[in-house]
Amino acid sequence: MPEIKFYSRDAIPMEMHKVKIVQKLNLLPAKARLEKMRQAGFNTFLLHNGDIFMDMLTDSGVNAMSDNMQAAMLHADDAYAGSETFYKMNDKLTEIFGMKYLLPTHQGRACEHIISQHFVKPGNCVIMNYHFTTAKAHITRLGGRVEELVKDEGLVTKSDLPFKGDIDIDKVKACIAKEGADNIPFIRIEAGTNLIGGQPISYKSMKEVTDVAKANGITAILDASLLQDNLYFIKTREESMKDKSIREITRMVADLFDIIYFSGRKFGFARGGGILVRDEKVFHDMEDYITMFEGFLTYGGMSVKEMEALIVGFDESMDFDVISQGPQFINHCVKSLDAAGIPMVTPGGGLGAHIDARQFVSHIPAEEYPAGALVTAFYLCGGIRGMERGTLSEERNADGSEHIASVEMVRLAFPRRVFTLSQTEYVIDRVKWLYDHRELVGGLRFVHEPKTLRFFTGKLEPTSDWPEKLVAAYIAEFGEDQ
C-alpha cells in the first residue's frame, strides 16, 4: 500500500481494513503466568491459548479471515468425491500460478511428506537455500540429507542486505558437481526463509538456481507457504520488479518451477495445503499418496468450507494492500527495537520480528538454549507467546551432541490482520524492559526430549531459580496484576 502521510507526526503503519469481529484477550498476573509456564514444561507450544495475552507463536492457521472469506464458506459443496468446490479451487490456482494439476492436502507438512515419499531415496542430497524443520525431518527420515546453500551473508543477523534468502549459485554448481545430478532428487527453494528471520529470496536468485536445475535435469520445487510476504519484498526491494503487479510477479516466479507447494494456513489465510504439479506423469505418480495418507483426490484432508475460504484468500494474497500490512507492522517493530539498541535481525523480513537471542542473552551457553529461555521470559514478562528458532529447534547429531544452530532467534510472529498498532507498541515496550533486565534470564535443560521435532512437545526445566527472580523484578516494576 502507499505510505499514509501524517500532518502532525512521522508516518506509522496503517491497517487497510476495519475490525468487524473481535475476540476477548486475557492477561494473567505474572505469578499465574509463572505457574502456567511450569505446567507447560517451559515450552511455549504447550501453553493453553486461554492463558496467553498476545499469541505471536506463529502465523500458521491464525490469520484473520476477511468478511468475504467467511461468507464464501457458506457456498461449499460437501461432496466426498467430485466436489465442485475443489474444482473451483483448482481453477483459481491454475489462474494464478499457471499449473494445471493440484494435489490437495490437510496442510504444508503433508505436502513435504508426499514430495519426500515420492522423490527421496537413502543417500540422496536435497539442495535448499535454507531448511525448514518439518521439510528436513521428512527428508532425513527417509535416509536423505539436506545441503543448505544460502549465501553466507544471509546468516549475518544485522545487515541491510535486502534478500538474505538468496542462494549461493556457485555453491549449488559445486554441490551438483560433487554429488552428481542423479543423486539430487530436487532443489527446494523457500520463498521467505523461516528459520533465518522470514528473509526473502529475490526473483533473480530464483531464476539463477532454476536455470541450473533445468540444465542438469533436476526438479525445481518452490515452498510457497510464505510467498505473499516474499512477493511484497520482490516488488518493493527488487528494482526490476517495481513496475510489475503482484499477479505478474507471481506468474513469473511460478513459471520457474516444476512443483509448487504451500500451506494454506499461511498462504491464503485458511487451513489446508496443496501441491501444484506441472507435469501430468509426475502428478499421476504422486496421486496415490493423497488417497493413502490424506483423503480422496478432491478434498485431501481439507474441509471444503476452508477450500471456499481459500479461493477468496488466494485472490486477497494478490492484493498489494492486503499483503503489505504484515511486513509493514513487522518493519515498525524491528526498527523501533533496533533503534533502542536491541539486537534484531535486520532488515525486517516477513512472518514476524526476529530477535538475535545469541546477542540478547549472550551469557547463556548455547547448550542451554538461549532462544528457548528468552521466549519463556517473554511470556513471563507480558503474557506474550513467541517461538524459539534456534538450537532447540534442531535435532541432535548422531553421537548425541547438540547441533548448534547457525542462528539463534526468538520469533515474534505477526498473524495477518490480527494485532493493532497499540498491541504492537505493548510488545515493543515489554521487549525493551526485558532487555534492560536480561541478566536475570538463565538457561534451560530437557526433562523430556522427543527424538524428532523435540521443540513441539518436549518439556524442560530452568537451570536455576531464574524465572522466580525475573517475575519478582517484573512485579516490583509493574505491580501484582500485570
Coordinates of C-alpha atoms in Angstrom, one line a residue:
M1 CA 0.0 0.0 0.0
P2 CA 1.2 3.6 -0.4
E3 CA 2.6 5.2 2.7
I4 CA -0.1 7.2 4.5
K5 CA 1.3 10.6 5.4
F6 CA 0.6 12.3 8.7
Y7 CA 0.3 16.0 9.3
S8 CA 1.4 16.0 13.0
R9 CA 3.8 13.1 13.3
D10 CA 6.0 10.6 11.4
A11 CA 4.3 8.0 9.3
I12 CA 3.2 4.8 11.1
P13 CA 1.8 1.6 9.6
M14 CA -1.9 1.9 8.8
E15 CA -4.3 -1.0 8.8
M16 CA -6.1 -1.2 5.4
H17 CA -9.1 -2.9 6.9
K18 CA -11.6 -2.4 9.7
V19 CA -12.4 -4.8 12.5
K20 CA -15.9 -6.4 12.4
I21 CA -15.4 -9.4 14.8
V22 CA -13.4 -9.3 18.0
Q23 CA -12.2 -11.9 20.4
K24 CA -11.6 -11.1 24.1
L25 CA -8.0 -11.4 25.4
N26 CA -6.9 -12.4 28.8
L27 CA -3.8 -11.1 30.7
L28 CA -3.0 -13.3 33.6
P29 CA -1.0 -11.8 36.5
A30 CA 2.8 -12.5 36.4
K31 CA 2.7 -15.1 39.2
A32 CA 0.0 -17.0 37.5
R33 CA 2.0 -16.9 34.2
L34 CA 4.9 -18.5 36.1
E35 CA 2.7 -21.3 37.3
K36 CA 1.3 -21.9 33.7
M37 CA 4.9 -21.9 32.4
R38 CA 5.9 -24.6 34.9
Q39 CA 2.8 -26.7 33.9
A40 CA 3.8 -26.3 30.2
G41 CA 7.3 -27.6 30.9
F42 CA 8.8 -24.2 29.9
N43 CA 7.7 -24.9 26.3
T44 CA 5.5 -22.2 24.9
F45 CA 3.9 -24.7 22.5
L46 CA 2.4 -26.4 25.5
L47 CA 0.7 -23.4 26.9
H48 CA -3.1 -23.1 26.8
N49 CA -4.2 -20.4 24.5
G50 CA -6.6 -19.0 27.1
D51 CA -3.6 -18.3 29.3
I52 CA -1.9 -16.1 26.6
F53 CA -2.3 -12.3 26.1
M54 CA -0.7 -12.0 22.7
D55 CA -0.1 -15.1 20.7
M56 CA 2.9 -14.5 18.5
L57 CA 3.9 -18.1 18.2
T58 CA 3.2 -18.4 14.5
D59 CA 1.2 -17.1 11.6
S60 CA 0.1 -20.6 10.7
G61 CA -3.6 -21.1 10.8
V62 CA -4.2 -18.0 13.0
N63 CA -4.5 -15.3 10.3
A64 CA -7.8 -13.4 10.3
M65 CA -10.2 -14.2 7.6
S66 CA -12.0 -11.4 5.7
D67 CA -15.7 -11.0 5.6
N68 CA -15.7 -12.3 2.0
M69 CA -13.8 -15.4 3.1
Q70 CA -16.2 -16.2 5.8
A71 CA -19.2 -15.6 3.5
A72 CA -17.7 -17.9 0.9
M73 CA -17.7 -20.8 3.4
L74 CA -21.5 -21.0 3.1
H75 CA -21.3 -22.0 -0.5
A76 CA -19.2 -25.1 0.0
D77 CA -20.2 -28.3 -1.9
D78 CA -19.9 -31.0 0.7
A79 CA -19.5 -34.0 -1.7
Y80 CA -17.0 -36.7 -0.7
A81 CA -15.9 -37.1 -4.3
G82 CA -16.1 -34.7 -7.2
S83 CA -16.8 -31.6 -5.0
E84 CA -17.4 -28.5 -7.2
T85 CA -15.6 -26.5 -4.5
F86 CA -12.4 -28.5 -5.3
Y87 CA -12.6 -27.7 -9.0
K88 CA -13.2 -24.0 -8.2
M89 CA -10.0 -24.0 -6.1
N90 CA -8.1 -25.9 -8.7
D91 CA -9.2 -23.3 -11.4
K92 CA -8.2 -20.4 -9.1
L93 CA -4.7 -21.8 -8.5
T94 CA -4.3 -22.5 -12.2
E95 CA -5.3 -18.9 -13.0
I96 CA -2.7 -17.6 -10.5
F97 CA 0.2 -20.0 -11.0
G98 CA -0.4 -21.4 -14.5
M99 CA -0.1 -25.0 -13.3
K100 CA -2.9 -27.4 -14.1
Y101 CA -2.6 -30.2 -11.6
L102 CA -3.4 -29.9 -7.9
L103 CA -3.0 -32.5 -5.1
P104 CA -4.9 -31.2 -2.0
T105 CA -3.5 -31.9 1.5
H106 CA -4.5 -31.0 5.0
Q107 CA -1.5 -28.6 5.5
G108 CA 2.0 -27.8 4.3
R109 CA 3.9 -30.6 6.1
A110 CA 1.7 -33.2 4.4
C111 CA 3.0 -31.7 1.1
E112 CA 6.5 -32.2 2.4
H113 CA 5.7 -35.8 3.4
I114 CA 4.3 -36.7 0.0
I115 CA 7.0 -35.0 -2.0
S116 CA 9.7 -36.7 0.1
Q117 CA 8.0 -40.1 -0.2
H118 CA 8.0 -39.7 -4.0
F119 CA 11.5 -38.3 -4.6
V120 CA 13.8 -39.1 -1.7
K121 CA 15.9 -42.3 -1.5
P122 CA 18.6 -43.3 1.0
G123 CA 21.8 -41.4 0.4
N124 CA 20.1 -38.6 -1.7
C125 CA 21.2 -35.0 -1.2
V126 CA 18.5 -32.3 -1.4
I127 CA 19.7 -28.7 -2.0
M128 CA 17.9 -25.8 -0.3
N129 CA 18.5 -22.2 0.3
Y130 CA 17.7 -23.0 3.9
H131 CA 15.9 -25.8 5.6
F132 CA 12.5 -25.8 7.4
T133 CA 12.2 -28.1 10.4
T134 CA 9.5 -30.4 9.1
A135 CA 10.8 -30.4 5.5
K136 CA 14.2 -31.5 6.7
A137 CA 12.7 -34.1 9.1
H138 CA 10.8 -35.8 6.2
I139 CA 13.9 -36.0 4.1
T140 CA 16.2 -37.3 6.8
R141 CA 13.6 -39.9 8.0
L142 CA 13.9 -41.4 4.5
G143 CA 17.7 -41.5 4.6
G144 CA 18.4 -38.4 2.7
R145 CA 20.3 -35.3 3.8
V146 CA 20.0 -31.6 3.3
E147 CA 22.6 -29.1 2.0
E148 CA 21.8 -25.5 2.9
L149 CA 23.4 -23.2 0.4
V150 CA 22.1 -19.8 1.3
K151 CA 24.6 -17.1 0.8
D152 CA 27.0 -16.6 3.7
E153 CA 25.7 -13.0 4.1
G154 CA 22.2 -14.4 4.8
L155 CA 23.3 -15.7 8.1
V156 CA 24.6 -12.3 9.3
T157 CA 21.8 -11.2 11.6
K158 CA 22.3 -7.4 11.5
S159 CA 22.8 -6.0 8.0
D160 CA 21.0 -4.1 5.2
L161 CA 21.0 -6.9 2.7
P162 CA 17.5 -6.9 1.1
F163 CA 17.4 -10.6 0.1
K164 CA 19.1 -12.7 2.7
G165 CA 17.3 -15.8 1.4
D166 CA 19.3 -15.8 -1.9
I167 CA 21.1 -19.0 -2.7
D168 CA 24.8 -19.1 -3.5
I169 CA 24.8 -20.3 -7.1
D170 CA 28.5 -21.2 -7.1
K171 CA 27.9 -23.5 -4.1
V172 CA 24.9 -25.0 -6.0
K173 CA 27.1 -25.8 -9.0
A174 CA 29.9 -27.2 -6.8
C175 CA 27.4 -29.4 -4.9
I176 CA 25.9 -30.8 -8.2
A177 CA 29.4 -31.5 -9.5
K178 CA 30.3 -33.3 -6.3
E179 CA 27.1 -35.3 -5.8
G180 CA 26.1 -35.9 -9.4
A181 CA 22.8 -34.7 -10.6
D182 CA 21.3 -38.2 -10.3
N183 CA 21.8 -38.1 -6.5
I184 CA 19.9 -34.8 -6.2
P185 CA 16.2 -35.6 -6.5
F186 CA 15.2 -31.9 -6.2
I187 CA 16.3 -28.4 -5.3
R188 CA 13.9 -26.8 -2.8
I189 CA 13.6 -23.0 -2.6
E190 CA 11.8 -21.5 0.3
A191 CA 10.3 -18.1 -0.6
G192 CA 10.6 -16.5 2.8
T193 CA 13.3 -18.4 4.7
N194 CA 11.5 -19.1 8.0
L195 CA 14.5 -20.1 10.2
I196 CA 16.7 -17.1 9.3
G197 CA 14.1 -14.5 10.1
G198 CA 11.5 -14.7 7.4
Q199 CA 14.0 -13.3 5.0
P200 CA 13.0 -13.1 1.3
I201 CA 14.7 -14.5 -1.8
S202 CA 14.9 -12.4 -5.0
Y203 CA 13.4 -13.3 -8.3
K204 CA 16.9 -13.0 -9.8
S205 CA 18.2 -15.7 -7.4
M206 CA 15.3 -18.0 -8.0
K207 CA 15.9 -17.7 -11.8
E208 CA 19.6 -18.4 -11.4
V209 CA 19.1 -21.6 -9.4
T210 CA 16.2 -23.0 -11.5
D211 CA 18.2 -22.4 -14.7
V212 CA 21.0 -24.5 -13.2
A213 CA 18.4 -27.1 -12.1
K214 CA 16.9 -27.4 -15.6
A215 CA 20.4 -27.6 -17.2
N216 CA 21.1 -30.6 -15.0
G217 CA 17.7 -32.3 -15.3
I218 CA 17.0 -31.7 -11.6
T219 CA 13.4 -31.0 -10.4
A220 CA 12.9 -27.4 -9.0
I221 CA 10.4 -27.1 -6.1
L222 CA 9.1 -23.9 -4.5
D223 CA 7.8 -23.8 -0.9
A224 CA 5.3 -21.0 -1.4
S225 CA 3.9 -21.0 2.2
L226 CA 5.4 -17.6 2.9
L227 CA 5.1 -16.4 -0.7
Q228 CA 2.8 -13.4 -0.1
D229 CA 5.5 -11.7 2.1
N230 CA 8.2 -12.6 -0.5
L231 CA 6.1 -11.1 -3.3
Y232 CA 5.8 -7.8 -1.3
F233 CA 9.6 -7.7 -0.9
I234 CA 10.3 -8.5 -4.5
K235 CA 8.1 -5.7 -5.6
T236 CA 9.4 -3.1 -3.1
R237 CA 13.1 -4.1 -3.0
E238 CA 14.0 -5.6 -6.4
E239 CA 14.4 -2.7 -8.8
S240 CA 13.4 -4.6 -12.0
M241 CA 10.1 -5.6 -10.4
K242 CA 8.8 -2.3 -9.0
D243 CA 6.5 -1.6 -12.0
K244 CA 5.0 -5.1 -12.1
S245 CA 1.8 -6.1 -10.3
I246 CA 1.7 -8.8 -7.7
R247 CA -0.1 -11.2 -10.1
E248 CA 2.6 -10.6 -12.8
I249 CA 5.4 -11.3 -10.3
T250 CA 3.6 -14.4 -9.1
R251 CA 3.3 -15.9 -12.5
M252 CA 6.9 -15.0 -13.3
V253 CA 8.0 -16.9 -10.2
A254 CA 5.7 -19.8 -10.8
D255 CA 7.0 -20.3 -14.4
L256 CA 10.4 -21.1 -13.0
F257 CA 9.4 -24.2 -11.1
D258 CA 8.3 -27.8 -11.8
I259 CA 6.4 -28.2 -8.5
I260 CA 5.0 -25.6 -6.1
Y261 CA 3.6 -26.5 -2.7
F262 CA 2.1 -24.4 0.1
S263 CA 0.5 -24.4 3.5
G264 CA -2.9 -22.7 3.2
R265 CA -2.5 -21.9 6.9
K266 CA -0.1 -19.3 5.8
F267 CA -0.7 -18.6 2.1
G268 CA -4.4 -18.0 1.6
F269 CA -5.3 -17.3 5.3
A270 CA -7.2 -20.5 5.9
R271 CA -6.4 -24.2 6.8
G272 CA -5.3 -26.6 4.2
G273 CA -2.5 -27.1 1.7
G274 CA -1.7 -28.2 -1.8
I275 CA 0.9 -29.4 -4.3
L276 CA 0.8 -27.9 -7.8
V277 CA 2.4 -30.0 -10.4
R278 CA 3.3 -29.0 -14.0
D279 CA 3.9 -32.5 -15.5
E280 CA 1.0 -34.9 -15.8
K281 CA 3.0 -38.0 -15.3
V282 CA 4.5 -36.7 -12.1
F283 CA 1.0 -35.8 -10.9
H284 CA -0.3 -39.3 -11.5
D285 CA 2.8 -40.8 -9.9
M286 CA 2.1 -38.8 -6.7
E287 CA -1.7 -39.0 -6.5
D288 CA -1.7 -42.4 -4.8
Y289 CA -0.1 -40.8 -1.8
I290 CA -3.1 -38.5 -1.4
T291 CA -5.6 -41.3 -1.2
M292 CA -3.3 -43.3 1.0
F293 CA -2.4 -40.6 3.5
E294 CA -4.7 -37.6 3.2
G295 CA -8.1 -38.4 1.7
F296 CA -9.9 -38.5 -1.7
L297 CA -8.3 -36.6 -4.5
T298 CA -11.0 -33.8 -4.3
Y299 CA -10.5 -33.0 -0.7
G300 CA -7.2 -34.4 0.5
G301 CA -7.9 -33.9 4.2
M302 CA -9.3 -30.4 3.8
S303 CA -12.7 -29.1 4.8
V304 CA -14.5 -27.9 1.6
K305 CA -15.6 -24.9 3.7
E306 CA -11.9 -24.0 4.1
M307 CA -11.4 -24.5 0.4
E308 CA -14.1 -21.9 -0.4
A309 CA -12.4 -19.5 2.0
L310 CA -9.0 -20.2 0.4
I311 CA -10.4 -19.4 -3.1
V312 CA -11.1 -15.9 -1.8
G313 CA -7.9 -15.8 0.2
F314 CA -5.8 -16.6 -2.8
D315 CA -7.2 -13.5 -4.6
E316 CA -6.6 -11.4 -1.5
S317 CA -3.0 -12.6 -1.5
M318 CA -2.6 -11.0 -4.9
D319 CA -3.7 -7.6 -3.5
F320 CA -0.8 -5.4 -2.6
D321 CA -2.8 -3.5 0.1
V322 CA -3.6 -6.8 1.8
I323 CA -0.1 -8.4 1.8
S324 CA 1.7 -5.2 2.8
Q325 CA 0.2 -4.9 6.3
G326 CA 2.2 -7.8 7.8
P327 CA 5.7 -6.6 6.5
Q328 CA 5.0 -3.0 7.5
F329 CA 4.0 -3.8 11.1
I330 CA 7.0 -6.1 11.4
N331 CA 9.2 -3.4 10.0
H332 CA 7.8 -0.9 12.5
C333 CA 8.5 -3.3 15.4
V334 CA 12.0 -4.2 14.2
K335 CA 13.0 -0.5 13.6
S336 CA 11.7 0.6 17.0
L337 CA 13.6 -2.2 18.8
D338 CA 16.8 -1.8 16.7
A339 CA 16.8 2.0 17.5
A340 CA 16.7 1.1 21.2
G341 CA 19.8 -0.9 20.8
I342 CA 18.2 -4.3 21.0
P343 CA 19.8 -7.0 18.8
M344 CA 17.4 -7.6 16.0
V345 CA 17.5 -9.5 12.7
T346 CA 17.7 -6.7 10.1
P347 CA 16.3 -5.7 7.8
G348 CA 12.8 -6.7 8.9
G349 CA 11.5 -9.7 6.9
G350 CA 8.2 -11.4 6.7
L351 CA 6.3 -13.6 9.2
G352 CA 7.5 -11.8 12.3
A353 CA 10.0 -9.7 14.1
H354 CA 13.1 -11.7 14.9
I355 CA 15.4 -11.1 17.9
D356 CA 19.0 -12.3 17.9
A357 CA 18.9 -14.3 21.1
R358 CA 22.6 -15.2 21.0
Q359 CA 23.3 -11.5 21.5
F360 CA 20.4 -10.6 23.7
V361 CA 21.3 -13.2 26.4
S362 CA 25.0 -13.7 25.5
H363 CA 25.7 -15.1 29.0
I364 CA 23.6 -18.2 28.4
P365 CA 25.6 -21.2 26.9
A366 CA 24.5 -22.4 23.5
E367 CA 23.7 -25.9 25.1
E368 CA 21.2 -24.3 27.5
Y369 CA 19.0 -23.0 24.6
P370 CA 19.3 -19.2 24.8
A371 CA 16.3 -18.7 22.4
G372 CA 14.2 -21.2 24.3
A373 CA 15.0 -19.4 27.6
L374 CA 14.3 -16.0 26.1
V375 CA 10.9 -17.0 24.7
T376 CA 10.0 -18.3 28.1
A377 CA 11.0 -14.9 29.6
F378 CA 8.8 -13.0 27.1
Y379 CA 5.8 -14.9 28.3
L380 CA 6.6 -14.3 32.0
C381 CA 7.1 -10.6 31.3
G382 CA 3.9 -9.7 29.5
G383 CA 1.9 -12.8 28.5
I384 CA 3.5 -12.7 25.0
R385 CA 3.9 -16.2 23.4
G386 CA 6.7 -16.2 20.8
M387 CA 8.6 -19.1 19.3
E388 CA 12.2 -20.4 19.7
R389 CA 14.0 -20.6 16.4
G390 CA 17.5 -21.9 17.3
T391 CA 19.3 -24.9 18.7
L392 CA 16.2 -26.3 20.5
S393 CA 14.5 -26.5 17.1
E394 CA 17.4 -28.5 15.7
E395 CA 17.9 -32.3 16.1
R396 CA 20.9 -33.8 17.9
N397 CA 23.9 -35.1 16.0
A398 CA 24.3 -38.8 15.5
D399 CA 26.6 -39.0 18.5
G400 CA 24.1 -37.3 20.8
S401 CA 25.8 -34.0 20.9
E402 CA 23.9 -30.8 20.3
H403 CA 23.7 -29.5 16.8
I404 CA 24.2 -25.7 17.5
A405 CA 22.1 -23.7 15.1
S406 CA 23.6 -21.2 12.7
V407 CA 21.4 -18.5 14.1
E408 CA 19.7 -18.4 17.5
M409 CA 16.5 -16.4 17.3
V410 CA 13.2 -15.6 19.0
R411 CA 10.4 -15.1 16.5
L412 CA 7.5 -12.8 17.4
A413 CA 5.1 -13.6 14.6
F414 CA 2.5 -11.2 13.3
P415 CA -0.5 -13.1 12.2
R416 CA -2.1 -11.2 9.3
R417 CA -4.8 -8.7 10.2
V418 CA -4.9 -9.7 13.8
F419 CA -3.0 -7.2 16.0
T420 CA -3.4 -3.5 16.3
L421 CA -0.6 -0.9 16.5
S422 CA -1.2 -0.3 20.2
Q423 CA -0.7 -4.1 20.8
T424 CA 2.5 -3.9 18.7
E425 CA 3.7 -1.0 20.9
Y426 CA 3.0 -3.1 24.0
V427 CA 5.2 -5.8 22.7
I428 CA 8.0 -3.2 21.9
D429 CA 7.7 -1.9 25.5
R430 CA 8.0 -5.3 27.1
V431 CA 10.9 -6.4 25.0
K432 CA 12.7 -3.2 26.0
W433 CA 12.1 -3.9 29.7
L434 CA 13.3 -7.4 29.4
Y435 CA 16.5 -6.3 27.6
D436 CA 17.3 -4.0 30.5
H437 CA 16.9 -7.0 32.8
R438 CA 18.4 -9.6 30.6
E439 CA 21.0 -10.7 33.1
L440 CA 18.2 -12.3 35.1
V441 CA 17.4 -14.8 32.4
G442 CA 19.1 -18.2 32.7
G443 CA 19.2 -21.4 30.7
L444 CA 17.0 -24.5 30.2
R445 CA 17.6 -28.2 30.1
F446 CA 15.4 -31.1 28.8
V447 CA 13.5 -33.3 31.2
H448 CA 11.5 -35.0 28.4
E449 CA 13.1 -34.9 24.9
P450 CA 11.3 -36.5 21.9
K451 CA 13.6 -38.0 19.3
T452 CA 12.0 -36.0 16.4
L453 CA 10.9 -32.3 16.3
R454 CA 11.5 -32.0 20.0
F455 CA 10.6 -28.4 20.1
F456 CA 6.9 -29.2 19.6
T457 CA 6.3 -31.4 22.6
G458 CA 9.5 -31.6 24.7
K459 CA 9.5 -30.5 28.3
L460 CA 12.3 -28.5 30.0
E461 CA 13.2 -27.0 33.3
P462 CA 15.3 -24.0 34.3
T463 CA 18.9 -24.5 35.3
S464 CA 18.4 -22.3 38.4
D465 CA 15.6 -20.3 40.1
W466 CA 15.9 -17.5 37.5
P467 CA 12.2 -17.5 36.5
E468 CA 11.2 -16.7 40.1
K469 CA 13.8 -13.8 40.2
L470 CA 12.6 -12.4 36.9
V471 CA 9.0 -12.5 37.9
A472 CA 9.8 -10.8 41.2
A473 CA 11.6 -8.0 39.3
Y474 CA 8.7 -7.6 36.9
I475 CA 6.2 -7.3 39.7
A476 CA 8.3 -4.7 41.5
E477 CA 8.1 -2.6 38.3
F478 CA 4.5 -3.2 37.1
G479 CA 2.6 -4.5 40.1
E480 CA 0.9 -7.8 41.0
D481 CA -1.9 -7.7 38.4
Q482 CA 0.3 -7.1 35.3

